[in-house]
Every structure is written in structure tokens, then in C-alpha cells.
Protein backbone atom coordinates (compact mmCIF):
# COMPACT_ATOMS: atom_id res chain seq x y z
CA UNK A 1 0.00 0.00 0.00
CA UNK A 2 2.71 2.51 -0.78
CA UNK A 3 3.61 3.20 2.85
CA UNK A 4 1.33 6.24 3.21
CA UNK A 5 -0.01 6.64 6.75
CA UNK A 6 -2.68 9.07 7.86
CA UNK A 7 -1.61 10.41 11.26
CA UNK A 8 -4.01 9.95 14.14
CA UNK A 9 -5.68 13.16 15.29
CA UNK A 10 -4.12 14.28 18.55
CA UNK A 11 -6.48 16.01 20.97
CA UNK A 12 -3.61 17.17 23.23
CA UNK A 13 -2.45 19.57 20.52
CA UNK A 14 -5.65 21.59 21.11
CA UNK A 15 -4.57 22.26 24.67
CA UNK A 16 -0.91 23.13 24.17
CA UNK A 17 0.09 25.85 26.58
CA UNK A 18 -3.10 25.53 28.61
CA UNK A 19 -1.10 25.70 31.82
CA UNK A 20 -1.74 24.24 35.21
CA UNK A 21 -5.22 25.77 35.44
CA UNK A 22 -6.46 23.50 32.68
CA UNK A 23 -8.64 20.53 33.54
CA UNK A 24 -6.65 18.48 31.00
CA UNK A 25 -3.48 16.81 32.17
CA UNK A 26 -0.88 14.51 30.66
CA UNK A 27 -0.65 11.24 32.62
CA UNK A 28 2.73 9.53 32.64
CA UNK A 29 3.87 11.17 29.42
CA UNK A 30 1.09 9.44 27.46
CA UNK A 31 -0.44 11.16 24.48
CA UNK A 32 -3.97 10.83 25.83
CA UNK A 33 -5.27 13.59 28.09
CA UNK A 34 -7.74 12.88 30.84
CA UNK A 35 -9.93 14.88 33.13
CA UNK A 36 -8.11 15.12 36.45
CA UNK A 37 -10.03 13.39 39.24
CA UNK A 38 -10.88 16.07 41.78
CA UNK A 39 -9.21 18.76 39.70
CA UNK A 40 -10.88 20.27 36.69
CA UNK A 41 -13.75 17.79 36.87
CA UNK A 42 -14.67 18.97 40.34
CA UNK A 43 -14.54 22.61 39.20
CA UNK A 44 -16.77 21.86 36.20
CA UNK A 45 -19.35 20.03 38.36
CA UNK A 46 -19.32 22.86 40.90
CA UNK A 47 -19.79 25.47 38.17
CA UNK A 48 -22.62 23.48 36.60
CA UNK A 49 -24.30 23.13 39.99
CA UNK A 50 -24.28 26.92 40.40
CA UNK A 51 -26.03 27.60 37.10
CA UNK A 52 -29.04 29.86 37.65
CA UNK A 53 -32.24 27.83 37.66
CA UNK A 54 -30.42 24.59 38.48
CA UNK A 55 -32.26 23.06 41.45
CA UNK A 56 -31.07 19.50 41.10
CA UNK A 57 -27.91 17.61 41.84
CA UNK A 58 -25.04 17.77 39.38
CA UNK A 59 -23.50 14.38 38.66
CA UNK A 60 -20.30 13.91 36.67
CA UNK A 61 -20.08 10.81 34.48
CA UNK A 62 -17.58 9.75 31.84
CA UNK A 63 -19.47 10.97 28.76
CA UNK A 64 -22.49 12.79 27.42
CA UNK A 65 -23.73 9.42 26.16
CA UNK A 66 -23.75 8.00 29.68
CA UNK A 67 -25.41 11.16 30.97
CA UNK A 68 -28.27 10.55 28.54
CA UNK A 69 -28.47 6.81 29.33
CA UNK A 70 -28.52 7.42 33.10
CA UNK A 71 -31.13 10.15 32.73
CA UNK A 72 -33.42 7.87 30.73
CA UNK A 73 -32.83 5.11 33.29
CA UNK A 74 -33.73 7.48 36.15
CA UNK A 75 -36.95 8.34 34.30
CA UNK A 76 -37.81 4.63 34.09
CA UNK A 77 -37.72 4.56 30.30
CA UNK A 78 -37.34 1.12 28.79
CA UNK A 79 -38.70 -1.45 26.34
CA UNK A 80 -41.98 -0.48 24.74
CA UNK A 81 -41.43 3.24 25.33
CA UNK A 82 -40.76 5.87 22.68
CA UNK A 83 -38.48 8.87 23.02
CA UNK A 84 -38.66 11.69 20.49
CA UNK A 85 -35.51 13.43 19.26
CA UNK A 86 -33.90 14.66 16.02
CA UNK A 87 -32.06 12.49 13.51
CA UNK A 88 -29.33 15.03 12.79
CA UNK A 89 -27.81 14.83 16.27
CA UNK A 90 -24.66 12.90 17.13
CA UNK A 91 -25.47 9.17 17.19
CA UNK A 92 -25.17 9.06 20.99
CA UNK A 93 -28.61 10.61 21.40
CA UNK A 94 -30.39 7.76 19.59
CA UNK A 95 -27.91 5.24 21.01
CA UNK A 96 -28.89 6.20 24.57
CA UNK A 97 -32.56 5.66 23.74
CA UNK A 98 -31.87 2.28 22.13
CA UNK A 99 -29.58 1.27 25.00
CA UNK A 100 -32.53 1.61 27.36
CA UNK A 101 -34.57 -0.63 25.06
CA UNK A 102 -36.83 2.22 23.97
CA UNK A 103 -37.56 3.29 20.40
CA UNK A 104 -36.23 6.57 19.02
CA UNK A 105 -38.83 8.58 17.11
CA UNK A 106 -37.42 11.30 14.89
CA UNK A 107 -38.77 14.77 14.28
CA UNK A 108 -37.21 16.68 11.40
CA UNK A 109 -35.10 19.78 11.91
CA UNK A 110 -35.77 23.32 10.77
CA UNK A 111 -34.16 24.58 7.57
CA UNK A 112 -32.89 27.82 9.12
CA UNK A 113 -31.03 26.57 12.22
CA UNK A 114 -31.11 22.73 12.00
CA UNK A 115 -32.72 22.45 15.45
CA UNK A 116 -35.87 20.42 16.13
CA UNK A 117 -38.89 21.71 14.20
CA UNK A 118 -41.31 22.12 17.08
CA UNK A 119 -44.21 22.60 14.64
CA UNK A 120 -43.81 18.88 13.84
CA UNK A 121 -43.46 17.69 17.45
CA UNK A 122 -47.17 17.29 18.36
CA UNK A 123 -47.73 14.85 15.48
CA UNK A 124 -44.94 12.61 16.80
CA UNK A 125 -46.56 11.99 20.20
CA UNK A 126 -48.21 8.59 20.68
CA UNK A 127 -49.54 6.73 23.70
CA UNK A 128 -46.07 5.13 24.01
CA UNK A 129 -44.13 8.44 24.11
CA UNK A 130 -42.41 8.93 27.46
CA UNK A 131 -39.90 11.71 26.77
CA UNK A 132 -38.52 14.24 24.32
CA UNK A 133 -34.76 14.76 24.07
CA UNK A 134 -34.38 18.31 22.80
CA UNK A 135 -30.95 18.67 21.23
CA UNK A 136 -29.18 22.04 21.23
CA UNK A 137 -26.57 22.15 18.46
CA UNK A 138 -23.94 24.33 16.84
CA UNK A 139 -23.84 26.60 19.89
CA UNK A 140 -27.53 27.39 19.37
CA UNK A 141 -30.33 26.79 21.82
CA UNK A 142 -33.63 25.27 20.78
CA UNK A 143 -36.85 26.90 22.00
CA UNK A 144 -36.99 25.31 25.46
CA UNK A 145 -40.12 27.07 26.78
CA UNK A 146 -42.14 25.99 23.74
CA UNK A 147 -40.76 22.43 23.82
CA UNK A 148 -41.50 22.21 27.56
CA UNK A 149 -45.06 23.42 26.99
CA UNK A 150 -45.64 20.86 24.19
CA UNK A 151 -44.14 18.02 26.28
CA UNK A 152 -46.15 19.00 29.36
CA UNK A 153 -49.39 19.15 27.32
CA UNK A 154 -48.65 15.63 26.02
CA UNK A 155 -47.81 14.36 29.53
CA UNK A 156 -44.18 13.51 28.72
CA UNK A 157 -40.83 14.53 30.18
CA UNK A 158 -38.45 16.98 28.50
CA UNK A 159 -34.70 16.22 28.61
CA UNK A 160 -32.06 18.49 27.09
CA UNK A 161 -28.95 17.27 25.24
CA UNK A 162 -26.65 20.26 25.69
CA UNK A 163 -23.40 18.67 24.52
CA UNK A 164 -22.99 20.96 21.54
CA UNK A 165 -24.24 24.18 23.06
CA UNK A 166 -22.48 24.57 26.40
CA UNK A 167 -23.43 27.93 27.89
CA UNK A 168 -26.08 28.78 25.27
CA UNK A 169 -29.36 30.39 26.33
CA UNK A 170 -32.95 29.92 25.28
CA UNK A 171 -35.08 33.00 25.94
CA UNK A 172 -32.50 34.19 28.49
CA UNK A 173 -32.32 30.87 30.35
CA UNK A 174 -29.23 28.66 30.17
CA UNK A 175 -29.76 25.39 28.35
CA UNK A 176 -30.18 22.37 30.59
CA UNK A 177 -31.72 24.28 33.48
CA UNK A 178 -35.43 24.38 32.58
CA UNK A 179 -36.21 20.70 31.99
CA UNK A 180 -36.16 17.43 33.93
CA UNK A 181 -32.45 17.02 33.10
CA UNK A 182 -29.70 18.69 31.15
CA UNK A 183 -26.92 16.49 29.77
CA UNK A 184 -23.56 18.00 28.80
CA UNK A 185 -20.36 16.63 27.36
CA UNK A 186 -16.91 18.02 27.92
CA UNK A 187 -15.14 15.70 25.50
CA UNK A 188 -12.05 17.32 24.00
CA UNK A 189 -13.81 17.81 20.67
CA UNK A 190 -16.58 19.85 22.33
CA UNK A 191 -15.78 23.48 22.77
CA UNK A 192 -17.97 25.80 24.83
CA UNK A 193 -19.64 28.28 22.49
CA UNK A 194 -20.19 30.87 25.18
CA UNK A 195 -18.74 31.56 28.59
CA UNK A 196 -20.59 30.07 31.57
């Protein structure tokens, strides 16, 4: 095969010169960077717990995927249930639903911002619908008050996937603070779009 090798993408290069205040640290000279136990991770959880409107406990897990899975588990969602979301999200959103044994039901996105088209949401509700995972993407917040109203009227729970819109606001309220649960990801490829 000609000896051509595509180099592996190196996340650490994104954090060169981050200094000791960074929550990313090099363990044993290895190329992989990890969230320091009790260091940056503790600061992130503390900051998330102080978000205005946040009345619940903040729990740190290893990924946004697990945050979604654990949230659906806490809501008792399982086989036979349906959870509505968008198809253009990262696969982890639908994967979390499937992992719980539930069925993902997709609502199309809007042409102008690629967020869930809430005009289409009411038609997606069935007697098996238990939750809506509203996905905020590209640093943009979906219309949380409207989604919450539609979910409440249908008798289902609203969950927010905030992994791609850390710090964004919907009608002046930070994403993840006005629903049953907000799920974030601080994977190295996720960059906060706005300051907390």
C-alpha cells in the first residue's frame, strides 16, 4: 500500500500551553489527556451546579452518552417506550434511547437553524411516548419554553442534550436548566460556544 499513513488526530495539541489551570493533564507522558479526578472535573461540576435555575444535583459521568443513558434510566424509560428526538444529532442521542430498550422517534429539523422543528413535534406523540430529548446544536439553543409546553401538554418529560451548546441560552435561560435534566459533554472535541 505505498507506505502512506494518515496520522491519528491528537487532541492534546488543542490544549498546548493551557497551563496548570487546565482541567486536562498529561498522565505519565502518554499522548492521551484525561480529566483530572478532583481537579478540573470537580470545578466543572461545581460550576454546573451553580447555574441559575439549576435546582437539582449535578453528577459527573464519563461521557455525554452515559449522561443521557442514566437520565433515561432514572426516568424509568425502557422497552416499549418511545423517546422523540432529532435524527441530525450525534449518534449518541439515539444510542442512549436504544440502549434503554426504547424506540427513538425522529422529528425533522428546521431549515434555518437545524434544530428540532417544534411545529412537527405534536404529530410525533403517541400513547407510548415517554420523553422528548431536545438537542441544542452548533452553539444554538432550541426553543426550550415551547418544547416544555408541548411536552407537558402531552404528559411527557423533557430532557435536554446540551453537549454541543455549552453555555447557550434559550429566551434568556441557560440550556439544561429548565427541563427534567440537562446532559452535557466536555469531550475534548466539544468546545464551549459561550462563557458560563
